[in-house]
C-alpha positions as a printed NumPy array, in Angstrom:
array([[-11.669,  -9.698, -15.713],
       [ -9.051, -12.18 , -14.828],
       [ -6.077, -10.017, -16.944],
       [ -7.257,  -6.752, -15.291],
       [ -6.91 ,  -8.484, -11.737],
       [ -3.751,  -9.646, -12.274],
       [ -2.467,  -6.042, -14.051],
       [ -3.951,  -4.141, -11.315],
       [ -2.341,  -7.28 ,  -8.566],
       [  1.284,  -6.739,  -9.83 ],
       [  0.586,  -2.627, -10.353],
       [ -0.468,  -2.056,  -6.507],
       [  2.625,  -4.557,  -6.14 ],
       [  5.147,  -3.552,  -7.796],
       [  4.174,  -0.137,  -6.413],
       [  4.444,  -1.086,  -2.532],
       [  7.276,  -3.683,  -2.908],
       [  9.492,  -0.719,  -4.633],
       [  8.656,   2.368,  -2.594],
       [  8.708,   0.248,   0.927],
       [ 12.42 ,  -1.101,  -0.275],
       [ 13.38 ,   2.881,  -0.905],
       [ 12.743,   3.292,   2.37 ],
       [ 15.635,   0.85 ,   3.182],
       [ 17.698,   1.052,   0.045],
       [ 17.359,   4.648,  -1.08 ],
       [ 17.943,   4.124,  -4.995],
       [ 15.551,   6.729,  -5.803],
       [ 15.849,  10.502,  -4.633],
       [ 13.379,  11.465,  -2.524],
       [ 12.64 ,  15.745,  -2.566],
       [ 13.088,  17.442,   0.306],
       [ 10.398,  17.534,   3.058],
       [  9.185,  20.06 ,   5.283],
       [ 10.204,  19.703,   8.805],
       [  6.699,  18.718,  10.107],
       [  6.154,  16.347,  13.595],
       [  4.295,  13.334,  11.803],
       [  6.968,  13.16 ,   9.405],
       [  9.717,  13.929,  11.966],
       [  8.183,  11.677,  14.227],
       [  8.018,   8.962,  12.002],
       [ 11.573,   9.182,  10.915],
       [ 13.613,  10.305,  14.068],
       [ 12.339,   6.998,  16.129],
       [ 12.935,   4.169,  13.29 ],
       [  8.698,   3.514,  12.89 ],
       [  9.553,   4.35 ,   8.805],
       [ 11.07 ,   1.099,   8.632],
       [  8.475,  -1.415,  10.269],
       [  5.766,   0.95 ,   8.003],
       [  8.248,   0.202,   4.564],
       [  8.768,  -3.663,   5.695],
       [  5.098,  -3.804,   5.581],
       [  4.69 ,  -2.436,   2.63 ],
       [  7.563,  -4.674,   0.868],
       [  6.236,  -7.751,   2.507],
       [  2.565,  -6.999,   1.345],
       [  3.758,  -5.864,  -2.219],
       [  5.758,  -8.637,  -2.76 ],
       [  2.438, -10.973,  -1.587],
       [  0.759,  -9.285,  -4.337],
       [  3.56 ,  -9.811,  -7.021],
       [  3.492, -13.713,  -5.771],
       [ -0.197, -14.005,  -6.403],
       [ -0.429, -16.82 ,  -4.16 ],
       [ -1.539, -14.674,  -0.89 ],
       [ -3.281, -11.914,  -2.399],
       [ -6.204, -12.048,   0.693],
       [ -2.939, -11.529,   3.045],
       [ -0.935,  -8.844,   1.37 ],
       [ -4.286,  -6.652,   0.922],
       [ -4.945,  -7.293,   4.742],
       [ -1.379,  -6.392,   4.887],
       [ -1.525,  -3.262,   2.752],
       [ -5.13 ,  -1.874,   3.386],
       [ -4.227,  -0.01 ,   6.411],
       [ -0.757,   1.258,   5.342],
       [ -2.856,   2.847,   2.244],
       [ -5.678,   4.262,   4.794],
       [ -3.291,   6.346,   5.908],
       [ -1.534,   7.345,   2.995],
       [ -5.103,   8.167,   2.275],
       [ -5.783,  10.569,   5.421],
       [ -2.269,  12.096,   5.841],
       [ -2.917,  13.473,   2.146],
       [ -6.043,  14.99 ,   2.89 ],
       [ -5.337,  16.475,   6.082],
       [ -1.718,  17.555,   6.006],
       [ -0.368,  17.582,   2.428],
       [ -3.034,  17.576,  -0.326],
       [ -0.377,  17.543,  -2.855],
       [ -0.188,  13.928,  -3.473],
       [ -3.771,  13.411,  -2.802],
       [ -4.138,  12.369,  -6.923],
       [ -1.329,   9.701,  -5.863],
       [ -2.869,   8.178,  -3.267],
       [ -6.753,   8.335,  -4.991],
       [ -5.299,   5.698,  -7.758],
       [ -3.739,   3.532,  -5.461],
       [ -6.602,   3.471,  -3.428],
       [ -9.243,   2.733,  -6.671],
       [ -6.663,  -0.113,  -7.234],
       [ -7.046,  -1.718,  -4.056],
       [-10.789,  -1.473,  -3.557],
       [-10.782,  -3.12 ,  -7.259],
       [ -8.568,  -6.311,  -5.78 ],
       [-10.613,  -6.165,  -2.443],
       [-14.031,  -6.444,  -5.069],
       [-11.916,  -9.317,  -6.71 ],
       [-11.164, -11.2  ,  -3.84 ],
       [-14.277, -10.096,  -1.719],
       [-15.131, -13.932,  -1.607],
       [-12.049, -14.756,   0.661],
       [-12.97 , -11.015,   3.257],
       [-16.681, -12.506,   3.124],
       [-15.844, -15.136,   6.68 ],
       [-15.013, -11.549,   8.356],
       [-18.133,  -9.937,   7.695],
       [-19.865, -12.698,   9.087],
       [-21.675, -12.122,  12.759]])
């Protein structure tokens, strides 16, 4: 159990930390989108890069292992709506966003003894 949290810890990392820095860095090609208004939106007023420095800051958490509990905390929104822009406007990279989402709910299970204060009343 302890290997597969730490595979699946620098996976989800390594996966945020290098996407989020695309955003900034553009090393890889990214296809052309279609012209819609989330996507426009996102892009023409600069909110892209406070969503990718999230992302780079929680993935590189992750990679650190030594604030897991804050990078997921970090991440678990970003990946809700990763989550509900696939289903609702581009199903395409639904399959994408299912794994990434199995991975975190496995670190969130891992690490459920530091989110237990939250669920406290």
């Amino acid at each position: 159990m302890k290997y597969a949290v730490i595979i699946v810890r620098v996976l989800l990392g390594l996966t945020f930390a290098v996407f989020g820095s695309n955003a900034f860095l553009h090393f890889i090609p990214m296809p052309p989108m279609q012209p819609g208004q989330f996507i426009g939106a996102l892009f023409s007023s600069g909110y892209i890069y406070a969503i990718a420095g999230v992302q780079v800051v929680g993935g590189l958490l992750l990679l650190i292992g030594r604030f897991v509990p804050l990078g997921l905390a970090l991440l678990v929104p970003v990946i809700v709506n990763i989550i509900l822009y696939h289903i609702f406007l581009d199903p395409s990279g639904l399959g994408m966003a299912g794994v990434i989402s199995i991975l975190a709910l496995f670190l969130l299970w891992a690490y459920r003894d530091r989110f237990a204060p939250l669920l406290k009343p």
